[in-house]
Short mmCIF file of C-alpha atoms and ligand atoms in Angstrom, two decimals:
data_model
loop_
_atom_site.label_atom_id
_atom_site.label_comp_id
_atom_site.label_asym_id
_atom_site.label_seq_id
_atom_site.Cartn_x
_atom_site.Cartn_y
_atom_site.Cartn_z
CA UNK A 1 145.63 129.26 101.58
CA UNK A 2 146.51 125.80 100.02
CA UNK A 3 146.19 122.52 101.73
CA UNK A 4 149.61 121.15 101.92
CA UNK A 5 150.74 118.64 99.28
CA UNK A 6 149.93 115.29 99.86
CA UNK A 7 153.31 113.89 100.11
CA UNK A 8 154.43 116.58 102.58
CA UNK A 9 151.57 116.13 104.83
CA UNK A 10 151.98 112.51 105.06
CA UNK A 11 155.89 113.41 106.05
CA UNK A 12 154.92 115.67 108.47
CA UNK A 13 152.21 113.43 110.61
CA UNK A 14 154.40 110.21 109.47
CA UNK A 15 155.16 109.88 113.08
CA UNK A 16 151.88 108.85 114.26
CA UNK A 17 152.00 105.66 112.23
CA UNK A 18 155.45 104.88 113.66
CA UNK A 19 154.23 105.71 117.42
CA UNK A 20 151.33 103.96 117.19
CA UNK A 21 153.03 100.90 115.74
CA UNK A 22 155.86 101.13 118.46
CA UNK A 23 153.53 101.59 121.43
CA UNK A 24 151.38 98.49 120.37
CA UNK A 25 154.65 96.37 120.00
CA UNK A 26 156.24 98.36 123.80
CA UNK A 27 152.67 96.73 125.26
CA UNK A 28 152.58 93.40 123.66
CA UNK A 29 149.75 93.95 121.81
CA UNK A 30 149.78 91.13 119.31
CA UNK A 31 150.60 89.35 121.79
CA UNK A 32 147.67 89.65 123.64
CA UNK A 33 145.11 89.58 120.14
CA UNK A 34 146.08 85.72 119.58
CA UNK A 35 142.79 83.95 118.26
CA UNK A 36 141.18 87.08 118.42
CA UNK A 37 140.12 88.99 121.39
CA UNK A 38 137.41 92.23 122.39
CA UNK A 39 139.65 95.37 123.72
CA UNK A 40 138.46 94.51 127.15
CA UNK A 41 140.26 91.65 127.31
CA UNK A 42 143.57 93.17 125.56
CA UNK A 43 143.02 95.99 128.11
CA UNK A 44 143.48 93.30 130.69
CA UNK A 45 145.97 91.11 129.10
CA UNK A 46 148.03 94.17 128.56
CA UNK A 47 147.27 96.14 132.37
CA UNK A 48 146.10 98.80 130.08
CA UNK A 49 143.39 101.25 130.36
CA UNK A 50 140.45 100.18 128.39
CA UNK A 51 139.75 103.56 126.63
CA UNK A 52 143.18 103.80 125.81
CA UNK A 53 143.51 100.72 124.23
CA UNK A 54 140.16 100.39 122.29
CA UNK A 55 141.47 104.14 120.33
CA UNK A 56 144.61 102.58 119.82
CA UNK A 57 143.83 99.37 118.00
CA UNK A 58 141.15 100.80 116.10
CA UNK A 59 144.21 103.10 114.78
CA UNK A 60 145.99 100.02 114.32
CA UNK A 61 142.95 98.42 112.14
CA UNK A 62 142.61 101.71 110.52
CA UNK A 63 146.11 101.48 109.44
CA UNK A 64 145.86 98.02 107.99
CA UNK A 65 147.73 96.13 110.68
CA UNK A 66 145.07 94.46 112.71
CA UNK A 67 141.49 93.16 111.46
CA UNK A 68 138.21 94.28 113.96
CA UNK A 69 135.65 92.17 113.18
CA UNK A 70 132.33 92.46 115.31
CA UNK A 71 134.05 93.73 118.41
CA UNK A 72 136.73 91.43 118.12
CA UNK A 73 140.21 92.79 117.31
CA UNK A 74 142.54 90.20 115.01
CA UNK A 75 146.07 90.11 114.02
CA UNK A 76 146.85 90.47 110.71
CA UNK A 77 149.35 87.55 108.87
CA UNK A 78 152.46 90.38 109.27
CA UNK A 79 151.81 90.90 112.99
CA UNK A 80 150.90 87.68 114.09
CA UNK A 81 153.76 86.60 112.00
CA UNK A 82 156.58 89.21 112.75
CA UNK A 83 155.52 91.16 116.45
CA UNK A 84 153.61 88.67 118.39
CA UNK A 85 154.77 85.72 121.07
CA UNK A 86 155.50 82.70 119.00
CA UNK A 87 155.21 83.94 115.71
CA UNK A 88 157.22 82.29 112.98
CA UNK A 89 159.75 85.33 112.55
CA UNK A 90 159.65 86.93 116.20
CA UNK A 91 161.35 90.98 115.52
CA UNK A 92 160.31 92.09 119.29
CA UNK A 93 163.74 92.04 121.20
CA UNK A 94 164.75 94.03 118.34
CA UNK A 95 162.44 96.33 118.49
CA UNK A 96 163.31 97.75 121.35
CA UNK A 97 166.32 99.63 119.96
CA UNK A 98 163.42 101.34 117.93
CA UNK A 99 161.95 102.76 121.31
CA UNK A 100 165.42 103.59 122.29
CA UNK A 101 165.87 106.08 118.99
CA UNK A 102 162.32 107.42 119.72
CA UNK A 103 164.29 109.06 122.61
CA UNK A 104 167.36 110.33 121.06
CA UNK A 105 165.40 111.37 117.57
CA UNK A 106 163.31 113.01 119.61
CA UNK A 107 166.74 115.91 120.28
CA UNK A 108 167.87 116.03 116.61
CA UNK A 109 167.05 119.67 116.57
CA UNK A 110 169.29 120.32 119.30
CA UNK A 111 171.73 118.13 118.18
CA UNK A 112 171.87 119.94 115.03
CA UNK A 113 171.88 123.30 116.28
CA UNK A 114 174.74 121.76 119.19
CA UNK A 115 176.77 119.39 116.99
CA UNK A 116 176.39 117.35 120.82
CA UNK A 117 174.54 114.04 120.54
CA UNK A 118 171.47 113.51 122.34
CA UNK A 119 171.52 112.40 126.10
CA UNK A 120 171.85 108.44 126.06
CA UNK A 121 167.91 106.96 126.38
CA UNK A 122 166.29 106.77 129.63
CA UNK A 123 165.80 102.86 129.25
CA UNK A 124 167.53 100.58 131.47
CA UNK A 125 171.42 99.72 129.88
CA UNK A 126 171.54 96.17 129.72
CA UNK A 127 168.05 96.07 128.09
CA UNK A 128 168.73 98.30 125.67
CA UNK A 129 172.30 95.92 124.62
CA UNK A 130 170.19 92.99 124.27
CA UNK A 131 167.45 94.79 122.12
CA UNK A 132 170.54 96.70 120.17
CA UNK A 133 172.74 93.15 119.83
CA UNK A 134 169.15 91.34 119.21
CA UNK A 135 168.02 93.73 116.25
CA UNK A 136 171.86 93.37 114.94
CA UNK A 137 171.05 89.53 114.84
CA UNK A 138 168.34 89.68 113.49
CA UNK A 139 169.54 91.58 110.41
CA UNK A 140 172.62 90.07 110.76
CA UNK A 141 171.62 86.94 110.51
CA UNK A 142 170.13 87.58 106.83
CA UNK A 143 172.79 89.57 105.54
CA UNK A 144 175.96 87.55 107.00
CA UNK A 145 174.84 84.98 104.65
CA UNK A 146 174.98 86.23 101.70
CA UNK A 147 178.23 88.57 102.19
CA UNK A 148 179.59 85.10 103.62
CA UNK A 149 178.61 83.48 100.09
CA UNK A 150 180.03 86.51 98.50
CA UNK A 151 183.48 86.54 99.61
CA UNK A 152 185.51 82.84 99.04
CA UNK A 153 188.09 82.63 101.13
CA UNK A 154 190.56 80.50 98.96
CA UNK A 155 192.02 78.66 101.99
CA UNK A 156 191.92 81.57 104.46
CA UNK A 157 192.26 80.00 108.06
CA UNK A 158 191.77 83.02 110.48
CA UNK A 159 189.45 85.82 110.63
CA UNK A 160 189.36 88.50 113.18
CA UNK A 161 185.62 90.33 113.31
CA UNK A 162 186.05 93.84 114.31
CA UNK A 163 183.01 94.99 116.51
CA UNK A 164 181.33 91.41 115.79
CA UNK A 165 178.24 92.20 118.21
CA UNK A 166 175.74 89.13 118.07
CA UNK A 167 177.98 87.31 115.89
CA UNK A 168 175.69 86.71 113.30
CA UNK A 169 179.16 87.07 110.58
CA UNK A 170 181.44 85.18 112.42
CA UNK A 171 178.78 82.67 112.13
CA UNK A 172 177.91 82.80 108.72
CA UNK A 173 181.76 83.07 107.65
CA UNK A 174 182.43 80.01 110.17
CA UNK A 175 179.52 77.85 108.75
CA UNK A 176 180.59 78.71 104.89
CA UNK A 177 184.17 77.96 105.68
CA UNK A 178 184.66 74.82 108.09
CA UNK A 179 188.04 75.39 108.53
CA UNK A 180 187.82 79.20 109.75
CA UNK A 181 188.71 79.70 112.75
CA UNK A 182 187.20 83.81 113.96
CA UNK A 183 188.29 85.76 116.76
CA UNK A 184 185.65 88.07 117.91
CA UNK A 185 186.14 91.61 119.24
CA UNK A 186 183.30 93.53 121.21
CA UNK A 187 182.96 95.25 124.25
CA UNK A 188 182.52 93.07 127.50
CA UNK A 189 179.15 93.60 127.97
CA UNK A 190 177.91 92.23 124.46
CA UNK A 191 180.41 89.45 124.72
CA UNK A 192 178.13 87.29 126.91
CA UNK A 193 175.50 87.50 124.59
CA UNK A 194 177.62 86.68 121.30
CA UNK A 195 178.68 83.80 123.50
CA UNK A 196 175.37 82.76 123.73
CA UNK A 197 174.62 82.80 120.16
CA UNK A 198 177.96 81.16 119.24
CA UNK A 199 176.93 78.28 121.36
CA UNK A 200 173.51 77.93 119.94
CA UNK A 201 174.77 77.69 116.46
CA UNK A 202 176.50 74.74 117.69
CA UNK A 203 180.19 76.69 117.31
CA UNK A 204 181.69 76.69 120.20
CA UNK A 205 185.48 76.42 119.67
CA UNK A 206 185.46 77.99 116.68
CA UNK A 207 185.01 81.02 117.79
CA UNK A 208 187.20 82.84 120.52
CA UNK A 209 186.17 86.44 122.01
CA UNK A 210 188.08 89.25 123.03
CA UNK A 211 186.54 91.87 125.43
CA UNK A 212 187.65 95.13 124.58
CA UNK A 213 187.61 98.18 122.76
CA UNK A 214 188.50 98.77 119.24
CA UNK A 215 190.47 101.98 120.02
CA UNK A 216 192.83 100.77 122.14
CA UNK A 217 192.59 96.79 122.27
CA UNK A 218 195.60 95.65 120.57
CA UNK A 219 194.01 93.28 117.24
CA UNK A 220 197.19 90.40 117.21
CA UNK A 221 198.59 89.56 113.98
CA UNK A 222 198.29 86.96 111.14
CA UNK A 223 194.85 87.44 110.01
CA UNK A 224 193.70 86.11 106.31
CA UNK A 225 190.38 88.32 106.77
CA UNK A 226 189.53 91.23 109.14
CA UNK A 227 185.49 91.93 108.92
CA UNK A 228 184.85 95.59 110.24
CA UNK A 229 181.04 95.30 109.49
CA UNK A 230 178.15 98.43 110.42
CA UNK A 231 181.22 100.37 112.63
CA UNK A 232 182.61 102.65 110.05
CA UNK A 233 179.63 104.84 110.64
CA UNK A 234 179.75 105.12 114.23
CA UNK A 235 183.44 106.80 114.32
CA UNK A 236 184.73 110.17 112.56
CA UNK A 237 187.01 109.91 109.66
CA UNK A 238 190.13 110.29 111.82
CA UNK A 239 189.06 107.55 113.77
CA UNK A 240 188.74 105.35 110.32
CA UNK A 241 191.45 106.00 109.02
CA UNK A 242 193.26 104.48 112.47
CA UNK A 243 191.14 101.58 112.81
CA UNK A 244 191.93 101.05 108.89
CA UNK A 245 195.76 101.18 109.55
CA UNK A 246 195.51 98.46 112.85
CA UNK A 247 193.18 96.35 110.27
CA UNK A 248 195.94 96.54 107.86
CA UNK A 249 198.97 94.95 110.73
CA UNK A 250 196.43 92.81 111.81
CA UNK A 251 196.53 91.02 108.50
CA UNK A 252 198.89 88.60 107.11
CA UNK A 253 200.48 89.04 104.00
CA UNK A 254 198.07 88.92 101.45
CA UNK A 255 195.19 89.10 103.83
CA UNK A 256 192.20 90.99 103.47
CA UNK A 257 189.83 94.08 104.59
CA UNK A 258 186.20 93.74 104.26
CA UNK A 259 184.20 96.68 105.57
CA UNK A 260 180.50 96.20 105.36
CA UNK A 261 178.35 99.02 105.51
CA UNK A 262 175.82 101.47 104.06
CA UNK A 263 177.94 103.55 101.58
CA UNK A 264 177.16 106.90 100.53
CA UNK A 265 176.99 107.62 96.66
CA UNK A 266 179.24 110.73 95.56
CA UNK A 267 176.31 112.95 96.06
CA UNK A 268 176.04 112.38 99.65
CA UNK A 269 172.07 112.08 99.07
CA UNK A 270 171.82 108.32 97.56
CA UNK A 271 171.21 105.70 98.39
CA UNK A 272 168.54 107.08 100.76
CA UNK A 273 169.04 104.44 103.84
CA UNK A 274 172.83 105.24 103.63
CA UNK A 275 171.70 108.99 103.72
CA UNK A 276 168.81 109.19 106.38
CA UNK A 277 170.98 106.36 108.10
CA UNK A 278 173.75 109.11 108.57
CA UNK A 279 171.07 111.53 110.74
CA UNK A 280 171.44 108.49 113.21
CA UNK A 281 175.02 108.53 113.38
CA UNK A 282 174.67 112.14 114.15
CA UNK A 283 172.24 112.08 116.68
CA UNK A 284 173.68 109.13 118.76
CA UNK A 285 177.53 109.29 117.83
CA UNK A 286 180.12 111.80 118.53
CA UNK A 287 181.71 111.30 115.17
CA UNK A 288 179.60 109.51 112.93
CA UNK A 289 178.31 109.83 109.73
CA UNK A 290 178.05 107.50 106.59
CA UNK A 291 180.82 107.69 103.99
CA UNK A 292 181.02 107.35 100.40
CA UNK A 293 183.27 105.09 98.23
CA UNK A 294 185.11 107.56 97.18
CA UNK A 295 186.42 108.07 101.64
CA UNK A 296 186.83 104.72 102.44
CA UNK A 297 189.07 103.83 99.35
CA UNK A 298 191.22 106.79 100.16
CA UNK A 299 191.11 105.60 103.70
CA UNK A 300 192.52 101.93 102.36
CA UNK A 301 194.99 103.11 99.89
CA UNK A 302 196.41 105.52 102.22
CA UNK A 303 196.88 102.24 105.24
CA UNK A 304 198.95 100.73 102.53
CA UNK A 305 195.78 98.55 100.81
CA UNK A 306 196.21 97.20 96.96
CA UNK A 307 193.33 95.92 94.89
CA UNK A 308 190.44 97.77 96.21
CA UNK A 309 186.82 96.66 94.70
CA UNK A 310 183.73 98.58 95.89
CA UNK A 311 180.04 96.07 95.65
CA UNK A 312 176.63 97.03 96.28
CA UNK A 313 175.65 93.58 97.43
CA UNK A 314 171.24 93.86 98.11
CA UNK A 315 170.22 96.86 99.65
CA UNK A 316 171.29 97.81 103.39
CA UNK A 317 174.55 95.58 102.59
CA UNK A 318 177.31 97.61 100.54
CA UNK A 319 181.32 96.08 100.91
CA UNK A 320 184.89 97.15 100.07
CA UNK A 321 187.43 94.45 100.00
CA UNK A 322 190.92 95.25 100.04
CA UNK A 323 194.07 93.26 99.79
CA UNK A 324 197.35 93.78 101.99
C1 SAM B 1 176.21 98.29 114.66
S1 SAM B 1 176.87 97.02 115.63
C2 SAM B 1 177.55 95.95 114.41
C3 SAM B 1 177.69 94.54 114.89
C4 SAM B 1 178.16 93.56 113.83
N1 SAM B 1 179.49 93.84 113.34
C5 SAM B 1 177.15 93.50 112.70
O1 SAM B 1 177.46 93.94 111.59
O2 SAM B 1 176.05 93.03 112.96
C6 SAM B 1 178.29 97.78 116.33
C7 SAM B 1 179.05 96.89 117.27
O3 SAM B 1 180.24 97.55 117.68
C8 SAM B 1 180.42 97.34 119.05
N2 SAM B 1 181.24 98.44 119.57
C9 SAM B 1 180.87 99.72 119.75
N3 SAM B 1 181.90 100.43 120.23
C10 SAM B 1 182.93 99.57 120.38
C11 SAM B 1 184.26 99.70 120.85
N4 SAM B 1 184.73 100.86 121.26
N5 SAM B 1 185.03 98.59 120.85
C12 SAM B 1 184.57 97.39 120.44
N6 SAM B 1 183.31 97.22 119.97
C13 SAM B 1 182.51 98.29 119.95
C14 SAM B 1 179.01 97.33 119.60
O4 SAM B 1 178.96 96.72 120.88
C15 SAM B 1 178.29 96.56 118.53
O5 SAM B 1 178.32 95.19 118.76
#
């Protein structure tokens, strides 16, 4: 018998890492290690049991993500930076959704033998929305900007985002273009928190919501640009094609069709995030998948769209544009 090759062993146990690193941020961990502190005390900090803790953040050292020093445990520049209270780039709400796909991951064998998604996570609803709509703005809130910078909108006054979530695009696309004036579309219960964020970048008025649902909410009319940005891959191809067609009479004219998303090369197996991204779709959406190019142009051409131009922005930020 042969050990197992090194990359497939690491594959196989890969999940450790992840747990270990989720449970420390699901406790607060780095939290409680600010300036330093001896596993009793993060045992108490955290109302965790002191064995317990002590084997996990020696993991955590071993792993390169804490310092111990002594008997001290300390937080390296990434954690104290990126998973602890008051750090300088704070990804905890976020996280969350993370815990949330622990759960459903944790059925894709079912799922793939069912072709059923996995039972919605046991976590309470409206926390998991605000750690969902929170990681969204936090990636959101990097990539708006440059897609924002990407696409001028040569004296485009209206924009309606499809499925705008936090908000973090209207909000680029508002700030880049002063006279832009974005209606939002989300369900109602992530409205109140895109309201939120709206406010806090100082742009109220600018933006105006609509509670609904993409399906069946009529869009209006008139539109220079309609953002559909990271929903593509939640809904089947039937259900693309549809929400491509209502994109295409909500537009003016002229207007345009941005669709943001991870897009599939024709292989189906590059660029890996689009790929292992797709496993997702399948595991928490009836329909979902990601889609190459080569789909959504058809999609477009077929709703009646001219012009069609296909970018690979940075990675995790792919766009097709489309004119009407
Ligand atoms: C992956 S997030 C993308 C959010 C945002 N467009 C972005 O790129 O950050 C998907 C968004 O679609 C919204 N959504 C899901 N189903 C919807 C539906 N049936 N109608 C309207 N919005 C929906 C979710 O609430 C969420 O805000």
């Amino acid at each position: 018998m042969k050990e197992l090759p090194p990359k497939l062993a690491e594959m196989l146990s890969g999940f450790r890492a992840s747990r270990i690193l989720l449970t420390a941020v699901e406790l607060d961990l780095f939290s409680a290690l600010k300036g330093g502190a001896p596993a009793r005390l993060v045992a108490r900090k955290t109302e965790t049991d002191e064995r317990g803790v002590t084997i996990l953040l020696d993991a955590l050292a071993s792993l390169g993500l804490i310092r111990k020093k002594g008997d001290s445990y300390h937080n390296s520049p990434a954690t104290a930076e990126f998973l602890s209270a008051g750090g300088r780039n704070d990804w905890r709400l976020g996280i969350g959704h993370h815990m949330a796909l622990w759960e459903s991951w944790s059925h894709l064998t079912d799922v793939v033998k069912t072709g059923v998604p996995a039972p919605r996570p046991t976590r309470r609803s409206e926390a998991r929305t605000k750690s969902f709509i929170g990681l969204m703005h936090q990636h959101g809130s990097i990539r708006a900007v440059r897609l924002a910078k990407a696409i001028p909108l040569a004296g485009g006054r209206t924009m309606l985002d499809v499925g705008g979530g936090s908000g973090a695009y209207s909000i680029a696309f508002a700030r880049k273009n002063p006279r832009l004036q974005v209606t939002l579309l989300d369900v109602p219960d992530v409205i109140p928190i895109t309201e939120k964020n709206v406010e806090a970048a100082g742009l109220t008025g600018r933006v105006s919501f609509l509670a609904g649902d993409l399906r069946s909410t009529g869009f209006g009319g008139g539109f220079d640009l309609v953002l559909v940005s990271a929903i593509c891959h939640m809904l089947s191809p039937e259900e693309n094609l549809a929400l491509i067609r209502k994109a295409f009479d909500a537009l003016a004219p002229g207007g345009r069709l941005l669709i943001h998303d991870f897009v599939l090369d024709e292989t189906r197996t590059a660029p890996r995030n689009a790929a292992v991204f797709a496993v997702n779709m399948l595991v928490n959406t009836e329909g979902g998948n990601s889609y190459t190019a080569g789909e959504y142009r058809r999609w477009m051409k077929d709703a009646g769209f001219g012009s069609i131009r296909f970018r690979r922005l940075s990675p995790h930020s792919d766009f097709l544009l489309g004119t009407k």
